[in-house]
Coordinates of C-alpha atoms in Angstrom, one line a residue:
M1 CA 0.0 0.0 0.0
L2 CA 1.2 3.5 -0.8
T3 CA 2.3 5.7 2.0
Y4 CA 0.3 8.8 2.6
M5 CA 3.0 11.1 1.2
D6 CA 3.2 9.0 -2.0
Y7 CA -0.5 9.3 -2.4
V8 CA -0.4 13.1 -2.0
Q9 CA 2.5 13.2 -4.5
N10 CA 0.3 11.4 -7.0
A11 CA -2.5 13.9 -6.3
F12 CA 0.0 16.6 -7.2
F13 CA 0.8 14.9 -10.5
Q14 CA -3.0 14.7 -11.2
A15 CA -3.6 18.3 -10.3
T16 CA -0.8 19.5 -12.6
S17 CA -1.6 17.2 -15.5
W18 CA 1.6 15.2 -15.3
N19 CA 1.5 11.6 -16.5
P20 CA 4.0 9.4 -14.5
D21 CA 3.0 6.3 -16.6
N22 CA 4.5 7.8 -19.7
S23 CA 8.0 7.1 -18.5
Y24 CA 10.6 4.5 -19.1
V25 CA 11.0 3.8 -15.4
N26 CA 7.3 2.7 -15.2
L27 CA 7.4 0.6 -18.4
T28 CA 7.1 -2.6 -16.3
A29 CA 5.0 -1.1 -13.4
T30 CA 2.2 -3.6 -13.8
A31 CA 4.5 -6.6 -13.4
R32 CA 6.3 -5.1 -10.5
A33 CA 3.0 -4.4 -8.7
L34 CA 1.8 -7.9 -9.1
L35 CA 5.1 -9.8 -8.6
D36 CA 7.4 -7.6 -6.5
F37 CA 5.0 -6.1 -3.9
P38 CA 6.6 -5.7 -0.5
T39 CA 5.1 -7.4 2.5
P40 CA 4.9 -5.7 5.9
R41 CA 7.4 -6.6 8.6
G42 CA 6.4 -6.3 12.3
L43 CA 3.8 -3.7 13.4
K44 CA 3.7 -0.2 11.9
M45 CA 1.2 2.6 12.5
N46 CA 0.9 5.8 10.3
I47 CA -1.1 8.9 11.3
S48 CA -1.4 11.6 8.6
S49 CA -3.3 14.8 8.0
L50 CA -3.7 17.4 5.3
S51 CA -4.3 20.3 7.6
T52 CA -4.7 22.7 4.7
P53 CA -5.0 22.0 1.0
K54 CA -1.3 23.0 0.8
F55 CA 0.3 21.5 3.9
G56 CA 0.4 17.9 5.1
T57 CA 2.1 16.0 7.9
S58 CA 2.6 12.3 8.6
Y59 CA 3.9 10.4 11.6
A60 CA 5.0 6.7 11.6
L61 CA 5.8 4.4 14.4
G62 CA 7.1 0.9 14.0
N63 CA 8.1 -2.1 16.1
L64 CA 10.5 -4.5 14.5
G65 CA 12.8 -5.6 17.3
V66 CA 13.4 -2.0 18.2
V67 CA 11.0 1.0 18.2
D68 CA 11.6 3.3 15.3
G69 CA 9.6 5.8 13.3
S70 CA 9.6 8.9 11.1
V71 CA 8.2 12.4 10.9
S72 CA 7.3 13.8 7.5
Y73 CA 6.1 17.2 6.2
L74 CA 4.9 18.2 2.8
Y75 CA 4.1 21.6 1.1
S76 CA 2.4 22.2 -2.2
S77 CA 2.2 25.6 -3.9
L78 CA -1.0 24.3 -5.6
P79 CA -4.0 23.5 -3.4
L80 CA -4.7 19.8 -3.5
H81 CA -8.4 19.4 -3.3
N82 CA -8.3 15.9 -4.7
V83 CA -6.8 14.3 -1.6
R84 CA -9.3 12.1 0.4
R85 CA -9.3 10.9 4.0
S86 CA -8.6 7.2 4.7
A87 CA -12.3 6.7 5.4
E88 CA -13.4 7.7 1.9
V89 CA -10.4 7.3 -0.4
D90 CA -10.7 4.9 -3.4
L91 CA -8.6 1.9 -2.6
H92 CA -7.3 1.9 -6.2
D93 CA -5.6 5.2 -5.5
V94 CA -3.6 3.9 -2.5
T95 CA -2.7 0.4 -3.8
T96 CA -0.6 -0.7 -6.7
G97 CA -1.9 -3.2 -9.2
Y98 CA -2.7 -3.7 -12.9
R99 CA -2.1 -0.4 -14.7
Q100 CA -4.7 0.3 -17.4
L101 CA -3.2 3.0 -19.5
A102 CA -5.4 5.6 -21.0
E103 CA -5.1 7.4 -24.4
L104 CA -2.2 9.7 -24.7
R105 CA -3.3 13.3 -24.3
P106 CA -1.5 16.4 -25.7
P107 CA 0.4 18.7 -23.3
D108 CA -1.4 21.8 -22.1
D109 CA -0.9 24.9 -24.1
E110 CA 1.7 27.0 -22.3
R111 CA -0.5 30.1 -22.8
F112 CA -3.1 28.5 -20.4
W113 CA -0.5 28.6 -17.6
E114 CA -0.2 32.4 -17.9
V115 CA -1.8 34.6 -15.2
W116 CA -1.9 38.4 -15.9
K117 CA -2.7 41.1 -13.4
G118 CA -2.5 44.8 -14.1
G119 CA -0.7 44.2 -17.4
L120 CA 2.0 42.1 -15.6
R121 CA 2.5 38.4 -15.7
V122 CA 2.2 37.1 -12.1
D123 CA 1.9 33.4 -12.6
G124 CA 4.5 31.1 -10.9
R125 CA 5.4 27.5 -11.4
N126 CA 3.8 24.9 -9.1
A127 CA 6.2 23.2 -6.7
L128 CA 6.1 20.5 -4.1
L129 CA 8.5 20.2 -1.1
F130 CA 8.8 17.1 1.0
G131 CA 11.0 16.2 4.0
R132 CA 11.2 13.2 6.3
M133 CA 13.3 12.4 9.3
Y134 CA 13.8 8.8 10.5
L135 CA 14.2 8.1 14.2
P136 CA 16.3 7.2 16.0
T137 CA 18.9 7.2 13.2
S138 CA 18.2 10.9 12.3
T139 CA 18.4 10.1 8.6
L140 CA 17.0 12.9 6.5
E141 CA 15.2 12.6 3.1
A142 CA 14.1 15.6 1.0
L143 CA 12.3 16.1 -2.3
Y144 CA 11.9 19.3 -4.4
L145 CA 9.6 19.0 -7.3
R146 CA 8.8 21.8 -9.7
R147 CA 6.7 22.0 -12.9
V148 CA 8.7 24.2 -15.2
K149 CA 6.5 23.9 -18.3
P150 CA 3.5 21.8 -19.3
T151 CA 6.1 19.4 -20.8
T152 CA 8.9 19.7 -18.3
Q153 CA 9.3 18.8 -14.6
F154 CA 12.4 19.2 -12.5
R155 CA 13.1 17.3 -9.3
I156 CA 15.8 17.1 -6.7
T157 CA 16.1 14.3 -4.2
A158 CA 18.6 14.2 -1.3
V159 CA 19.5 11.9 1.5
S160 CA 21.6 12.8 4.6
D161 CA 23.0 9.9 6.6
G162 CA 26.2 9.6 8.5
R163 CA 26.5 6.0 7.6
L164 CA 26.9 6.9 3.9
K165 CA 30.4 7.3 2.5
S166 CA 30.2 11.0 1.9
G167 CA 27.5 11.7 4.5
G168 CA 24.8 11.9 1.9
T169 CA 23.8 12.1 -1.7
I170 CA 21.9 14.4 -4.0
M171 CA 20.3 13.5 -7.3
A172 CA 18.9 16.0 -9.8
M173 CA 16.6 15.0 -12.7
M174 CA 15.0 16.9 -15.6
Q175 CA 11.9 15.2 -17.0
H176 CA 10.2 15.9 -20.3
D177 CA 6.9 14.5 -21.5
F178 CA 5.6 15.4 -25.0
G179 CA 3.0 12.6 -25.1
K180 CA 4.5 10.9 -28.2
W181 CA 7.8 10.5 -26.4
S182 CA 9.4 11.3 -23.0
G183 CA 12.9 11.7 -21.7
E184 CA 14.8 12.0 -18.4
Y185 CA 18.3 13.3 -17.7
L186 CA 19.9 12.8 -14.3
Y187 CA 23.0 13.4 -12.3
S188 CA 23.8 11.9 -8.9
T189 CA 26.7 12.9 -6.5
D190 CA 27.0 9.2 -5.6
G191 CA 29.9 8.3 -7.8
A192 CA 29.3 11.3 -10.1
L193 CA 26.6 9.3 -11.9
I194 CA 25.1 10.7 -15.1
G195 CA 22.3 9.0 -17.0
A196 CA 19.5 9.4 -19.5
R197 CA 16.2 7.5 -20.1
G198 CA 13.8 7.7 -23.0
L199 CA 10.5 6.3 -24.1
Y200 CA 8.9 6.4 -27.5
N201 CA 5.3 5.5 -28.3
F202 CA 4.5 4.3 -31.7
G203 CA 1.3 5.4 -33.4
R204 CA -0.5 8.7 -33.6
D205 CA 1.0 11.8 -32.1
P206 CA -1.5 13.3 -29.6
R207 CA -0.2 16.8 -30.4
K208 CA -1.5 16.4 -34.0
Q209 CA -5.2 16.2 -34.4
P210 CA -6.1 13.6 -37.1
N211 CA -7.9 14.8 -40.2
P212 CA -10.7 13.7 -40.2
P213 CA -10.9 12.8 -36.5
P214 CA -12.0 9.2 -35.7
R215 CA -15.8 9.0 -35.5
T216 CA -16.3 5.5 -34.2
S217 CA -14.5 3.2 -31.7
D218 CA -13.5 1.0 -34.6
E219 CA -11.3 3.8 -36.0
K220 CA -9.6 4.5 -32.7
A221 CA -6.4 2.8 -31.6
I222 CA -7.0 -0.3 -29.5
G223 CA -3.4 -0.9 -28.4
R224 CA -0.1 0.9 -27.9
F225 CA 3.5 -0.3 -28.7
S226 CA 6.3 1.5 -26.8
M227 CA 10.0 1.2 -26.8
G228 CA 12.5 2.7 -24.4
A229 CA 16.1 2.6 -23.2
E230 CA 18.3 3.9 -20.5
F231 CA 22.1 4.5 -20.1
Y232 CA 24.1 5.6 -17.1
Y233 CA 27.8 6.1 -16.4
G234 CA 29.7 6.5 -13.2
I235 CA 32.5 9.0 -13.7
L236 CA 34.4 8.2 -10.5
N237 CA 34.2 4.4 -10.6
K238 CA 34.2 4.4 -14.4
S239 CA 31.4 1.9 -14.7
A240 CA 28.5 1.9 -17.1
G241 CA 25.2 0.3 -17.6
M242 CA 22.3 0.2 -20.0
S243 CA 18.9 -1.5 -20.6
T244 CA 16.3 -1.5 -23.2
A245 CA 12.6 -2.6 -23.1
L246 CA 9.5 -3.1 -25.3
R247 CA 5.9 -3.0 -24.2
Y248 CA 2.6 -3.7 -25.8
T249 CA -0.6 -2.8 -23.9
T250 CA -4.2 -2.7 -24.8
L251 CA -6.2 0.6 -24.4
P252 CA -9.7 1.0 -22.9
T253 CA -11.1 0.9 -26.5
H254 CA -9.9 -2.7 -26.9
P255 CA -13.0 -5.1 -26.9
N256 CA -11.2 -7.9 -25.1
A257 CA -9.6 -8.3 -21.7
P258 CA -6.9 -5.7 -20.9
T259 CA -3.4 -7.1 -21.6
T260 CA 0.2 -6.0 -21.1
M261 CA 3.3 -7.6 -22.4
T262 CA 6.9 -6.5 -21.9
L263 CA 10.4 -7.6 -22.8
T264 CA 13.4 -6.1 -21.0
L265 CA 17.1 -6.7 -21.9
T266 CA 20.2 -5.7 -20.0
P267 CA 23.1 -6.5 -22.4
L268 CA 26.0 -5.9 -20.1
M269 CA 24.6 -8.1 -17.4
G270 CA 23.3 -10.7 -19.9
S271 CA 19.8 -10.7 -18.4
M272 CA 16.4 -10.9 -20.1
S273 CA 13.0 -10.6 -18.6
A274 CA 9.6 -11.2 -20.3
T275 CA 6.3 -10.5 -18.6
Y276 CA 2.6 -11.1 -19.5
A277 CA -0.3 -9.7 -17.5
I278 CA -4.0 -9.9 -18.1
K279 CA -7.0 -8.3 -16.3
A280 CA -9.9 -10.8 -16.0
G281 CA -12.9 -8.5 -15.4
D282 CA -12.7 -5.6 -13.0
A283 CA -11.9 -7.7 -9.9
A284 CA -8.9 -9.9 -10.8
A285 CA -5.6 -9.7 -12.6
F286 CA -2.9 -12.3 -13.3
C287 CA 0.8 -11.9 -14.2
S288 CA 3.7 -14.1 -15.1
R289 CA 7.4 -13.4 -15.6
F290 CA 10.3 -15.4 -16.9
D291 CA 13.9 -14.2 -16.1
F292 CA 16.9 -15.7 -17.9
N293 CA 20.7 -14.9 -17.7
M294 CA 22.6 -15.6 -20.9
Y295 CA 26.0 -15.8 -19.1
S296 CA 25.1 -18.0 -16.1
Y297 CA 22.1 -19.8 -17.7
E298 CA 20.2 -19.2 -14.5
S299 CA 16.4 -18.8 -14.9
D300 CA 13.4 -17.9 -12.7
L301 CA 9.7 -18.2 -13.2
S302 CA 7.3 -15.9 -11.2
L303 CA 3.5 -16.0 -11.0
G304 CA 1.3 -13.5 -9.3
C305 CA -2.3 -12.4 -9.0
E306 CA -4.6 -9.9 -7.3
I307 CA -8.3 -10.5 -6.5
W308 CA -10.5 -7.7 -5.3
R309 CA -13.4 -8.1 -2.9
R310 CA -16.5 -6.0 -3.1
E311 CA -18.2 -4.5 0.0
D312 CA -21.6 -5.7 -1.3
V313 CA -22.7 -7.7 -4.3
E314 CA -25.0 -4.8 -5.3
K315 CA -22.4 -2.1 -4.8
E316 CA -19.4 -1.2 -7.0
D317 CA -17.1 -0.2 -4.1
F318 CA -14.3 -2.5 -3.2
A319 CA -13.4 -3.5 0.4
G320 CA -10.0 -4.9 -0.2
V321 CA -7.6 -6.8 -2.4
L322 CA -5.7 -10.1 -1.9
K323 CA -2.3 -10.4 -3.6
A324 CA -0.3 -13.6 -4.0
R325 CA 2.9 -14.4 -5.7
V326 CA 5.2 -17.5 -6.0
S327 CA 8.7 -17.6 -7.4
Q328 CA 11.5 -20.2 -7.6
T329 CA 14.0 -17.8 -5.9
S330 CA 11.9 -15.5 -3.7
G331 CA 9.4 -18.0 -2.4
I332 CA 5.8 -17.2 -1.6
G333 CA 4.3 -13.8 -0.8
L334 CA 0.8 -13.1 0.5
L335 CA -0.7 -9.6 1.1
W336 CA -4.2 -8.5 2.1
E337 CA -4.9 -4.7 1.8
G338 CA -8.2 -3.1 2.6
R339 CA -10.2 -0.7 4.8
L340 CA -11.7 -1.3 8.3
K341 CA -14.0 1.6 9.3
H342 CA -11.6 4.6 9.1
L343 CA -8.4 2.6 9.0
L344 CA -6.4 1.4 6.0
F345 CA -4.6 -1.8 6.7
S346 CA -2.0 -4.1 5.1
V347 CA -1.3 -7.6 6.5
G348 CA 1.0 -10.1 4.8
A349 CA 3.7 -12.7 5.1
A350 CA 6.7 -13.9 3.2
I351 CA 7.4 -17.7 3.0
D352 CA 10.6 -19.4 1.9
L353 CA 10.0 -23.1 1.1
R354 CA 13.7 -23.7 0.7
R355 CA 14.5 -23.1 4.3
K356 CA 12.9 -25.8 6.4
D357 CA 14.2 -24.3 9.7
Q358 CA 12.5 -20.9 9.0
L359 CA 9.6 -21.2 6.5
V360 CA 8.1 -17.8 7.4
R361 CA 10.6 -15.1 6.8
A362 CA 8.4 -12.1 7.7
V363 CA 5.0 -11.4 9.0
G364 CA 3.6 -7.9 9.5
L365 CA 0.7 -5.5 9.9
E366 CA 0.6 -1.9 8.8
L367 CA -2.2 0.5 9.7
Q368 CA -2.8 4.0 8.2
Y369 CA -5.2 6.7 9.3
S370 CA -5.5 10.1 7.6
S371 CA -7.9 13.0 8.1

């Protein structure tokens, strides 16, 4: 389940018309959500509040051998009226699962962002600031996010921790999204790392209106084929890496069950990963993944699913979701996420069948309350 601050950050993306799905880093988001979901460890409680539409706080307390926690603050220059309390939030907004991609939309006209007063342009650029301190380690995390243009977003993330080699690290990233394609350029002080990522969507360019426009659903696109790649290089340690990936996904206009297929290649490491996910109705999704390394000939097969439970047969609201996965290397994972009165909860377990002395690796319960 997403943390409250991640949920608020997604609300900021929605309010500023930014599409995080149109990014290379989220090309395999569906498979990761169904096969790599984390399971809680120990007991954890989160209490959060958006005291004003621009300012939010969150407090977390955990008990895993020792008592620890965190304190988080968030500020948005844009009022976030689309944030809901834990008692009324749509569970699909706070959980990860099958990602049904929508039609690509053209970027906003930059003229619509202009605000004039007395003959002077007074508009600013929307920004989001986030900070978190972990206790008792006093580790600090920070995020600065700024919408520069309708097609551009700038973000800086930083971590301060005395256990790190240089006491902390900073990463700056410039993101572009033109609908038809997107790109990201980053620099990290950790090893003086530089990198670039890109994603290209085949088919119609959303910035160009077709002439004549499609009149029926038969004339509209029913699927999208995307291709992307990333490259990074560490200047200090003189090491490089790259990967490339393909994705085909059906769109809402497709008459059959939503389907997503991906193929990821990492040439330098010799690894290949192929995934297939399908959504069976509106209450279930299934996913499989096959990993293979061309150098060591090692392979792994993973299977996962999510099944939603309705509050009532006659109602469309969902009360929770059960996730399960099984893998040759990581074992079995079970997770139940839902809502009980005003509380959001996640309870799960990780099981390793290869270790007879300790089958259950982790069991946990996480509770969230927000007002």
